[in-house]
XYZ file of C-alpha atoms in Angstrom:
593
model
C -18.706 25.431 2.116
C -16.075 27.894 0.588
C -13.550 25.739 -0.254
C -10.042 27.263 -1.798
C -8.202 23.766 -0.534
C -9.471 20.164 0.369
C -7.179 17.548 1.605
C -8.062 13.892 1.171
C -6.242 11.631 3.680
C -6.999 7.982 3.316
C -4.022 6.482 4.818
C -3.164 4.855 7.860
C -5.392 6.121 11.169
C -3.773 6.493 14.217
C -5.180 4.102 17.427
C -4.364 4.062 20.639
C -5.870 2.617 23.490
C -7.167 3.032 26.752
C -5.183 0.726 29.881
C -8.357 0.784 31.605
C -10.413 -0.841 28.912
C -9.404 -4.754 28.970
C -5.943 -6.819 29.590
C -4.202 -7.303 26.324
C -5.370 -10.743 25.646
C -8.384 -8.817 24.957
C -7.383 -6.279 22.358
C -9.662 -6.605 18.976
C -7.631 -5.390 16.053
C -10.649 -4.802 12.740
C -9.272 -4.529 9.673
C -11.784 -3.763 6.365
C -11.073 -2.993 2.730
C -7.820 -5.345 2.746
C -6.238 -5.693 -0.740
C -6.429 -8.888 -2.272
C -2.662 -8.934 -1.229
C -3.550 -8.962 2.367
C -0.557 -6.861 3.215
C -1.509 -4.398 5.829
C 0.204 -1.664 7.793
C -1.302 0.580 10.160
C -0.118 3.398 12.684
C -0.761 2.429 16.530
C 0.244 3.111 20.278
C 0.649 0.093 22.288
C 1.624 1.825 25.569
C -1.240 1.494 27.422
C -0.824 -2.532 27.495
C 2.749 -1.883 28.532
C 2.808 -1.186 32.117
C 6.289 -0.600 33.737
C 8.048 -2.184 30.212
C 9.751 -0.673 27.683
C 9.066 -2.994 25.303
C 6.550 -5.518 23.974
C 6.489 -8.599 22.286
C 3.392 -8.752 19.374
C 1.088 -11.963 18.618
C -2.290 -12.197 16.770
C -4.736 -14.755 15.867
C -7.204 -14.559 12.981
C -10.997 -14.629 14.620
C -13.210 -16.939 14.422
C -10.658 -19.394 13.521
C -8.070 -18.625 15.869
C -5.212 -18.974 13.446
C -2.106 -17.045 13.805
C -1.329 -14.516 11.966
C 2.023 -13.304 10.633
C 2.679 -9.742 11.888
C 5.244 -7.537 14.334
C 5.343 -4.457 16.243
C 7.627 -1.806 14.613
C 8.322 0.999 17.285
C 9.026 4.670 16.916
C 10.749 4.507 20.616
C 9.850 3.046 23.750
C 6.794 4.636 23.902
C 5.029 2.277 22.722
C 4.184 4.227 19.190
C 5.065 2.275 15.873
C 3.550 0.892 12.786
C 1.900 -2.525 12.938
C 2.358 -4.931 10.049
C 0.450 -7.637 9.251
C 0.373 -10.220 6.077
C -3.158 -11.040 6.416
C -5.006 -14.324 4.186
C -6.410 -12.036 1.155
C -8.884 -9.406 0.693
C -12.031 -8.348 2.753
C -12.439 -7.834 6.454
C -10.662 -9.288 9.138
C -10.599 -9.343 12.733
C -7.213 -9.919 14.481
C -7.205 -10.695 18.730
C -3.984 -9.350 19.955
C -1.709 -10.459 22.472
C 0.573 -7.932 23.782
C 3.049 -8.896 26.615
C 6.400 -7.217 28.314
C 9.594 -7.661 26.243
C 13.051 -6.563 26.642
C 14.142 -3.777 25.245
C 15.939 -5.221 21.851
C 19.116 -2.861 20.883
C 19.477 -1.962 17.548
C 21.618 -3.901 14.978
C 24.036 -2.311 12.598
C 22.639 -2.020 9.193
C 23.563 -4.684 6.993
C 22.128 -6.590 3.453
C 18.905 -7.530 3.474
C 18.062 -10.346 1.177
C 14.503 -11.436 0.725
C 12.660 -14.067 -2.037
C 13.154 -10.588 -5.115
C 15.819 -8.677 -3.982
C 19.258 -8.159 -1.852
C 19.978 -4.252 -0.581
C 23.327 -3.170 0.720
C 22.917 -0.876 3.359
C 27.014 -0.492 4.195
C 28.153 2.207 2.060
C 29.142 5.007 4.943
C 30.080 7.347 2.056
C 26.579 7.445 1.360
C 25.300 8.538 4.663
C 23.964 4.292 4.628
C 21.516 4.705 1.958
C 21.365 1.786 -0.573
C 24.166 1.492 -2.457
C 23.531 -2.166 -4.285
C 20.439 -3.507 -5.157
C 20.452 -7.258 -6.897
C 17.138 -8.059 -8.692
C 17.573 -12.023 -7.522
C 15.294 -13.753 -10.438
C 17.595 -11.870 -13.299
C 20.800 -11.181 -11.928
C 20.757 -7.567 -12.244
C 23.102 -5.593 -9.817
C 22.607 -1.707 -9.565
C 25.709 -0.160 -8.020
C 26.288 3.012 -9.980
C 23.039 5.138 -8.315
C 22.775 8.035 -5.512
C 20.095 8.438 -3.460
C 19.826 12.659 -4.483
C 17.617 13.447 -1.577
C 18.053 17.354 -0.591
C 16.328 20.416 0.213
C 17.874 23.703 -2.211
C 17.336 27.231 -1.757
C 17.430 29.963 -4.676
C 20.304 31.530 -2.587
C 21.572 29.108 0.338
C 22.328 26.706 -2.453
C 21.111 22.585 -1.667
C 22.309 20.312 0.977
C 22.168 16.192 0.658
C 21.565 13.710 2.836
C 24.368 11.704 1.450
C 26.575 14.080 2.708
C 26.150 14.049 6.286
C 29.215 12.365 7.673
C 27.974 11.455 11.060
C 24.548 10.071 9.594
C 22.858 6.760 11.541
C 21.762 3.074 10.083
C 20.533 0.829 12.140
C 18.056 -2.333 12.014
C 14.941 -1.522 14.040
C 12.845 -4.653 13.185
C 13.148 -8.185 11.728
C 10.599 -10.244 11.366
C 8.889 -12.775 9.525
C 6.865 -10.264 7.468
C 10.029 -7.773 6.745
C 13.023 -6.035 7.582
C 13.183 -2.425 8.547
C 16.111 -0.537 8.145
C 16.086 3.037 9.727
C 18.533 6.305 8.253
C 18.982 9.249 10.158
C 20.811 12.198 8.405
C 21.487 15.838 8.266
C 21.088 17.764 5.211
C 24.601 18.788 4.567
C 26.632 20.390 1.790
C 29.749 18.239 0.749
C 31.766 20.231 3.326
C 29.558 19.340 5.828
C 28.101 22.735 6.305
C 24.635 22.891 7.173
C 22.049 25.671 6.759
C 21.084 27.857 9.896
C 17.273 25.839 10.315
C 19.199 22.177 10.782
C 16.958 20.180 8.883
C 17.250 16.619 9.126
C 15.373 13.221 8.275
C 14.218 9.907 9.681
C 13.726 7.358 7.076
C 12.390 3.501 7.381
C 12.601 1.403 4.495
C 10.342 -1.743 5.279
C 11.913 -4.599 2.681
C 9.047 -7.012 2.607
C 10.253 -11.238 2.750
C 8.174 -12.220 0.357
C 6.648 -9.402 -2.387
C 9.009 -7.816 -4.315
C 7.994 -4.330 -3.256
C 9.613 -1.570 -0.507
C 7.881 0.537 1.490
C 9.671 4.111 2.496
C 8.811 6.823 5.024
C 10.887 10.125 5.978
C 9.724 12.036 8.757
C 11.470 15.243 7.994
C 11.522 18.261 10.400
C 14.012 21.561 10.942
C 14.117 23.408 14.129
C 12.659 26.616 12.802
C 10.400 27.123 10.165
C 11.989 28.161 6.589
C 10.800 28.753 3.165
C 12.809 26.215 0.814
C 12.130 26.080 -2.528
C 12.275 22.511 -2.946
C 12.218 19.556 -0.987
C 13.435 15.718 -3.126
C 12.282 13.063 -1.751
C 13.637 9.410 -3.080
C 15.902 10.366 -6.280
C 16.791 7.557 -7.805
C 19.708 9.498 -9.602
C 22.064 7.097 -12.240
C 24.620 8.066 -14.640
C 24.574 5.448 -17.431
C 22.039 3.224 -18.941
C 21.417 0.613 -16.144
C 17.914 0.896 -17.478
C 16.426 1.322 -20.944
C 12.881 2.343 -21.279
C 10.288 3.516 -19.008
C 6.491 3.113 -18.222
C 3.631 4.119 -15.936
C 0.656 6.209 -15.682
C -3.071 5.289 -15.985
C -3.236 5.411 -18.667
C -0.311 3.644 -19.303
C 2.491 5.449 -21.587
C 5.986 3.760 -22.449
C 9.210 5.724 -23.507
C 12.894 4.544 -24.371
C 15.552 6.452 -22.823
C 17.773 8.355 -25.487
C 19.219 10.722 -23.075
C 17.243 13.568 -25.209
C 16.964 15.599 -21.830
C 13.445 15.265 -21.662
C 11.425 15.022 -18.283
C 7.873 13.423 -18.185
C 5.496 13.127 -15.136
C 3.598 10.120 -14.422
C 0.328 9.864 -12.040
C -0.324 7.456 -9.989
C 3.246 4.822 -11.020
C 6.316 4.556 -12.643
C 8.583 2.739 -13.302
C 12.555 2.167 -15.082
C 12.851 -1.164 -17.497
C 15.663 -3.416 -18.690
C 13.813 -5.901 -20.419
C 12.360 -7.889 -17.456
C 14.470 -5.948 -15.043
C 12.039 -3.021 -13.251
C 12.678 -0.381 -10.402
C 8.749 1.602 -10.012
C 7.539 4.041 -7.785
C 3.743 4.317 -6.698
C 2.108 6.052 -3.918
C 2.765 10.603 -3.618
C 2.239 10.845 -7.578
C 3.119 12.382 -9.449
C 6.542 11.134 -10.602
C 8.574 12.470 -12.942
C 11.648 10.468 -15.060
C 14.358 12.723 -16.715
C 15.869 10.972 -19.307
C 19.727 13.542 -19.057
C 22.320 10.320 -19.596
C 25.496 12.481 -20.708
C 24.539 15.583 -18.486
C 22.745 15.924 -15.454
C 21.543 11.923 -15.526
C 18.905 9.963 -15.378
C 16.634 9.764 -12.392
C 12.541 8.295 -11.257
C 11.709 10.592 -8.565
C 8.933 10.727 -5.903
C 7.957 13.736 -4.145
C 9.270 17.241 -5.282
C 7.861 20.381 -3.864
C 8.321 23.585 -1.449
C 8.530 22.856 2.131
C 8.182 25.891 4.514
C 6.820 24.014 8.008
C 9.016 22.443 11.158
C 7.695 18.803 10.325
C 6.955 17.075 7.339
C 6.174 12.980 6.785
C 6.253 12.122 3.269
C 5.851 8.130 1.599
C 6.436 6.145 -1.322
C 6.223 2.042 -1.939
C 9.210 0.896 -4.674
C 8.806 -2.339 -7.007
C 11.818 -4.289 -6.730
C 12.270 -6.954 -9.108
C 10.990 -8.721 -12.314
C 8.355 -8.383 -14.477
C 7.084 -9.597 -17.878
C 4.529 -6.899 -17.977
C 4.868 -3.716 -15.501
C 1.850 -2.397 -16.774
C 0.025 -5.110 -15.852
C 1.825 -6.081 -12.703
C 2.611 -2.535 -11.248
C -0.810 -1.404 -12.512
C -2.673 -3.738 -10.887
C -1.305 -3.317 -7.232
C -1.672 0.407 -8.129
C -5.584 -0.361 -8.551
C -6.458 -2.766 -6.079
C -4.581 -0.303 -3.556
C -2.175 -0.337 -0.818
C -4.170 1.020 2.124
C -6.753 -0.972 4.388
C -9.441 0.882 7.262
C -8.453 -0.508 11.094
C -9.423 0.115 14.626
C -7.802 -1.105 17.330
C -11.065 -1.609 20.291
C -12.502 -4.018 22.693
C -15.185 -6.620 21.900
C -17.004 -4.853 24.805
C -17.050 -1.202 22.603
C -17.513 -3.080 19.718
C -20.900 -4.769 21.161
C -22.322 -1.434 22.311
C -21.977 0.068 19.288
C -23.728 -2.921 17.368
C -26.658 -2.708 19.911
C -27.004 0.521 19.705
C -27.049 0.553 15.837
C -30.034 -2.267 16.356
C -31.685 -0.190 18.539
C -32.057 2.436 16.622
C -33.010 1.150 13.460
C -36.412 0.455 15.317
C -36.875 3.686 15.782
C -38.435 6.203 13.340
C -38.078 10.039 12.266
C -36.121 12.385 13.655
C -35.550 9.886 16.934
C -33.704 7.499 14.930
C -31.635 9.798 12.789
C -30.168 11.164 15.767
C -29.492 7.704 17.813
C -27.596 6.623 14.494
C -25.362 9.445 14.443
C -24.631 9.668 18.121
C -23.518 5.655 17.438
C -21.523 6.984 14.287
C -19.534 9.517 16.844
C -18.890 6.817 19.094
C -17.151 4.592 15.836
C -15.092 7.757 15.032
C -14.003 7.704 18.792
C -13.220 4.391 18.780
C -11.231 4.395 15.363
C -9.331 7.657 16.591
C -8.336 5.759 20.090
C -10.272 7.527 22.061
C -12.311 4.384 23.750
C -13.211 5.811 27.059
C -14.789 8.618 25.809
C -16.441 6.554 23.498
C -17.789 4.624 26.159
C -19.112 8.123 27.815
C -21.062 9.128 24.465
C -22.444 6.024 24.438
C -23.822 5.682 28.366
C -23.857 9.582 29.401
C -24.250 11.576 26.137
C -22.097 13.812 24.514
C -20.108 16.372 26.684
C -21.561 19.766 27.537
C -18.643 21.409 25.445
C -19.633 19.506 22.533
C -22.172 21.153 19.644
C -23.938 19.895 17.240
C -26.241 22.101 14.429
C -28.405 20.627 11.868
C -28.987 22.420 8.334
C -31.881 20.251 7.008
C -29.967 16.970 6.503
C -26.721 18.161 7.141
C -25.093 17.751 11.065
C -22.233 18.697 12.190
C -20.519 18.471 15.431
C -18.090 20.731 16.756
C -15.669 20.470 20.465
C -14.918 23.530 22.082
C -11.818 22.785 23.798
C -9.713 24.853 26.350
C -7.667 26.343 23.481
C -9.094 25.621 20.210
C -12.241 23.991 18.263
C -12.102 20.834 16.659
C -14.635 19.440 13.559
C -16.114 16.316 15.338
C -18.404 14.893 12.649
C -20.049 16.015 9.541
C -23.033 13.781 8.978
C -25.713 12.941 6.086
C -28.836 12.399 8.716
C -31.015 11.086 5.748
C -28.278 8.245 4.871
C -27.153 7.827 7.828
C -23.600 7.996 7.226
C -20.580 9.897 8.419
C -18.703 11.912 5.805
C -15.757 12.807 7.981
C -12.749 10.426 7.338
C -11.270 10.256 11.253
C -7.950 11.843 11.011
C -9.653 15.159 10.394
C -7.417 18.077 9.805
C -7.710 21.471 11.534
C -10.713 23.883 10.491
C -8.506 26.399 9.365
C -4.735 26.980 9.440
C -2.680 30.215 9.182
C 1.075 31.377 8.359
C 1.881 34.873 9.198
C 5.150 35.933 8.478
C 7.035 38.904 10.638
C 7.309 41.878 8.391
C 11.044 42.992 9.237
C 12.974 39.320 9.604
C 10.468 37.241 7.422
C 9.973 34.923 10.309
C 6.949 33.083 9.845
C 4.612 30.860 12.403
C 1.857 29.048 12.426
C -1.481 29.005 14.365
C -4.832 26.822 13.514
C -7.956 26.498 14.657
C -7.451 23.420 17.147
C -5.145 24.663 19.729
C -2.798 27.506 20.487
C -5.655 29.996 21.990
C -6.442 31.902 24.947
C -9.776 31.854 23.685
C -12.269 30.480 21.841
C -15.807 30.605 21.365
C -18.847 29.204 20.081
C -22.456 30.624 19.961
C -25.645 29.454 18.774
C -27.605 32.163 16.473
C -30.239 32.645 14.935
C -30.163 31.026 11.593
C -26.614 29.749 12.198
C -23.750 29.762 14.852
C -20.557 31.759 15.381
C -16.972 30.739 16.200
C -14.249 32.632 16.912
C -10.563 32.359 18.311
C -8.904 34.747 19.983
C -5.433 35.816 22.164
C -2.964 33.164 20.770
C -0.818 31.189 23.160
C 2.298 32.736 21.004
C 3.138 35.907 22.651
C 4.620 37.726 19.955
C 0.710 36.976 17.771
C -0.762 38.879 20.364
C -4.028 40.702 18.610
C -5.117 38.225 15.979
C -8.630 37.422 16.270
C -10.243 35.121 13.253
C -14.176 34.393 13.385
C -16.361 32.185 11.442
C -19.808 33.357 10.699
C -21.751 30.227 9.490
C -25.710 29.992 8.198
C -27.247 26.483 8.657
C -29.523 26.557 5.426
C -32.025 23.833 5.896
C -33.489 23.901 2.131
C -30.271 23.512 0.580
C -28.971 21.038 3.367
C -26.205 23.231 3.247
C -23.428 25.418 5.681
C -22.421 28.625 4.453
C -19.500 29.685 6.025
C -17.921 33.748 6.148
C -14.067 33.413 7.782
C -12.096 36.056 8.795
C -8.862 37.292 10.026
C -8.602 40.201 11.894
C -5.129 41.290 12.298
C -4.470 43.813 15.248
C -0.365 43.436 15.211
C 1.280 45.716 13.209
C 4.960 43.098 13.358
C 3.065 40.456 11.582
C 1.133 39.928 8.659
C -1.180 37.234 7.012
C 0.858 35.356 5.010
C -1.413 32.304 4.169
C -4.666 30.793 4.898
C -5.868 27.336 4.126
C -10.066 26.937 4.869
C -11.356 24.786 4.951
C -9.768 21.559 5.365
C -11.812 18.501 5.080
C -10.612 14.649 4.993
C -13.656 12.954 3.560
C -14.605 9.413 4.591
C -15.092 7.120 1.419
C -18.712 7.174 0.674
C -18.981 3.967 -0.675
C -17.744 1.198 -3.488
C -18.323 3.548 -6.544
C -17.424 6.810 -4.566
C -16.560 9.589 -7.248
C -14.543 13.362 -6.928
C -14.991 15.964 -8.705
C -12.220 18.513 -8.484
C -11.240 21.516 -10.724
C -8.256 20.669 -12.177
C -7.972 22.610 -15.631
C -11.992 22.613 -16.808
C -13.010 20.033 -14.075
C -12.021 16.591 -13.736
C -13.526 13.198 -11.870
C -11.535 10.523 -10.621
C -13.480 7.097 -9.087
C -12.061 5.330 -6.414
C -10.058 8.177 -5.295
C -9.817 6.442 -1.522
C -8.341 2.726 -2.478
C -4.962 3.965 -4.626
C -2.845 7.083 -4.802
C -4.641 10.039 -5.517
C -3.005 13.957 -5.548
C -4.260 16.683 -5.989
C -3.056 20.342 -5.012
C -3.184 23.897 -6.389
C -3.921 27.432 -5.972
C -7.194 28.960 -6.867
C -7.417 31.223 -8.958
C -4.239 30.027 -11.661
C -4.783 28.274 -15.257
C -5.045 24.981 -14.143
C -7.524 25.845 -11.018
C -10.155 27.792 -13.001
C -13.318 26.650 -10.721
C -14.328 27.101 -6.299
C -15.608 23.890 -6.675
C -15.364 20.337 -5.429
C -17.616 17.444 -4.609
C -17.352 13.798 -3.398
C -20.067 11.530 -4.142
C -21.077 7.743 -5.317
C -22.977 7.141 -8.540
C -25.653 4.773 -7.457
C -28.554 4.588 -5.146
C -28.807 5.898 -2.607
C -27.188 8.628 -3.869
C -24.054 10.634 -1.146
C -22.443 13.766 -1.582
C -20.558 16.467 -0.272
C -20.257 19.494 -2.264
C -17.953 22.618 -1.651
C -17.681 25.676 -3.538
C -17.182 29.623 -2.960
């Protein structure tokens, strides 16, 4: 596959489930790959268990056992969207039967401290839009009251615009439970006027403050009501003026500094982390992170994410060690390693059975017969980890849809859905192993930004919705998609095709796209083809990727991994990038121009 980007995504996978399926005393919640930590938190809908409610009340028990298990439902709304969180015993897989039932709808509290077994965070400062203003480390003593939060977006000529600055911004508790508290911010970026910039961006974020780990989890789901090019986007500055920490650490390899307010910046992968002798504030998930070390001028700061943002939406994470350490290396490092992120699926024990018996089934079968039983049961998991259980049900009992295509290119499949307005990937399976490659929150094929040549408007289209038409066609020696007449008016004559050549020696697609631009107010600003999110193809699973002259990273899928850049530039000198696992049987998926 021609591949100028590839997106990884390994975090949480979105379930939701079907009201038809079972009452809620039958819900099966599987969790695999938890960390030894056993903390676990994972995006679901719970609306089709609510009924005429607004709200539900959250109970599990640990199977076979049948002991409960510490957890609670964190909702976007009412509904019935949120984040589950769960403290489960330690690592491995787990299964978890849920018990969902009507609640009141709980109003939400005014933000407050939050004090848990590490830490105590003031969330009362109004002149700081109800970001943290205090943090006490509770083992040592330490009180940090002299930081800002610099969160912003800046512009090369609108200038930059804070959070912190938005007078009328929100804080509220959402959720208290027994495994944390979740405090949720909602801002404006402002200037300190209070004058905002013409696309309104805001931000939504969640800090979960965990009872009994000395770590913080953050999310921001940014968006602005039009799209618009900013230069950069901050995300969690910790910004401080004096020397409320000393030295700093973090990488893997590990490196250590001391802060001499030399105006140096470095940038860390995958952690770091600010140290006062035991005292320690670290960062670890959207490496990498960079520390500036400007005491006596611009400051001192650890910051997460810094980049461009140009899109409507954008969700962005990072976890935060709060508290003491004798080593960081060896206490931030290790969670780092052992990883943050678990696989679920919220099903049925029904589902769940007819996939097992189908799996058994097959394996008594033999050739070509078998290959293809195994991956239609492999569609059927990705169904049921995406949600989708009814139609998982269908592919199991009826087959797979008549709008649904699947090519083989020796041991390569792949699946494709053409729906009423777009084409979505499906599956991309290894028929000889027997194993899916396709992690299940798949991105779209393709996506495009064209950008209107007299106001430098820009939209968006992609290749799962947002067409009049689309098309797929079986040839000879390969197939042929194409999507045509976008929903967006003002698009009207861009056509893009995909020419593809199933080449059963090399087990291999070969793919040709193309844009063909027939409106003269809008041109092709960027593409991004294709984009893959690759399942983890086992234990010792290995990528290859071309940073600078080629570089391989194992175990890519169970910690933060990054990586992002334009091809062809200094530090992206190859078209190339695999995913495999070292030892027998041997797995990989291999794209290159």
């Amino acid at each position: 596959m021609t591949a100028r980007f590839i997106r990884f995504t390994l975090s949480w996978l979105w379930m939701v489930t079907a009201m038809s399926w079972a009452s809620a005393e039958e819900a099966l919640w599987v969790v695999r790959d938890v960390p030894a930590h056993g903390l676990v938190l994972a995006r679901v809908s719970l609306q089709p268990f609510m009924g005429e409610s607004r709200a539900v009340s959250l109970s599990g028990l640990l199977l076979p056992e049948r002991k409960p298990v510490p957890l609670q439902f964190v909702p976007d709304g009412e509904g019935g969207e949120g984040t589950l969180v769960a403290q489960l015993p330690g690592a491995g897989e787990w299964r978890v039967q849920l018990r969902i039932r009507p609640a009141g709808v709980d109003s939400p509290q005014p933000a407050r401290t939050v004090t848990t077994n590490h830490y105590e965070v003031h969330f009362t400062d109004s002149r700081r839009a109800g970001y943290p203003s205090v943090i006490i480390l509770r083992e040592t003593g330490k009180r940090l009251d002299t930081f800002v939060w610099n969160d912003r977006v800046h512009h090369r000529e609108l200038g930059s615009f804070h959070l912190r600055y938005d007078p009328e911004a929100q804080v509220d508790v959402v959720s208290d439970g027994e495994v944390c508290t979740i405090i949720r911010v909602r801002a404006r970026y402002c200037q300190p006027d209070g004058k905002r910039p013409p696309s309104a961006p805001s931000a939504e974020y969640r800090w979960f403050l965990f009872k009994r780990l000395p770590w913080v989890y953050v999310t921001a789901q940014v968006q602005q009501e039009q799209p618009f090019a900013w230069d950069e986007f901050h995300f969690l500055e910790f910004h401080f003026p004096d020397a409320s920490f000393t030295h700093w650490v973090g990488g893997e390899p590990a490196r250590r500094g001391e802060l001499v307010a030399d105006g140096s910046t470095t940038s860390l992968g995958e952690w770091a982390a600010l140290v006062e002798g035991r005292n320690v504030l670290g960062m670890w998930g959207q490496s990498p992170f960079l520390i500036h070390d400007g005491r006596g001028a611009y400051g001192t700061y650890l910051h997460s994410t810094w980049q461009a943002w140009d899109s409507t939406r954008l969700r962005v994470s990072t976890w935060l060690w709060v508290g003491a350490a004798d080593d960081p290396v060896q206490t931030i490092g290790q969670v780092v390693r052992s990883g943050t992120t678990a696989l679920s699926v919220l099903t049925t024990p029904a589902l769940r059975q007819r996939i097992e018996s189908l799996r058994q089934r097959a394996a008594a079968l033999r050739g070509r017969e078998r290959q293809m039983a195994l991956w239609t049961a492999a569609i059927a998991e990705r169904l049921e980890a995406a949600g989708d259980l009814n139609r998982a049900e269908r592919v199991l009992t009826e087959g797979l849809p008549l709008s649904w295509h699947r090519f083989t290119a020796g041991d390569l499949g792949i699946l494709l859905e053409q729906r009423e307005d777009g084409i979505l990937l499906r599956s991309l399976y290894d028929l000889r192993q027997e194993v899916e490659l396709l992690a299940v929150d798949n991105p779209p094929l393709f996506s495009l930004r064209l950008r209107e040549v007299e106001t430098h408007a820009s939209r968006e289209l992609h290749a799962a919705s947002g067409w009049e038409q689309v098309r797929v066609q079986r040839r000879r020696g390969g197939f042929l998609l194409e999507w045509s007449q976008p929903r967006d008016a003002p698009l009207a004559g861009i056509r893009v095709t995909a020419q593809v050549q199933t080449d059963s020696q090399a087990h291999a697609l070969r793919w040709s796209l193309q844009v063909h631009n027939g409106n003269g107010r809008w041109s092709l600003w960027r593409l991004v083809f294709p984009q893959l999110a690759l399942a983890e193809l086992g234990e010792d699973a290995t990528v290859l990727f071309p940073r600078g002259p080629g570089e391989v990273q194992r175990g890519a899928w169970r910690r933060p991994f990054s990586y992002q850049s334009t091809y062809p530039n200094g530090w992206c000198s190859l078209q190339l990038l695999a995913a495999y696992v070292q030892r027998p049987p041997r797995r990989a998926v291999l794209c290159r121009a």
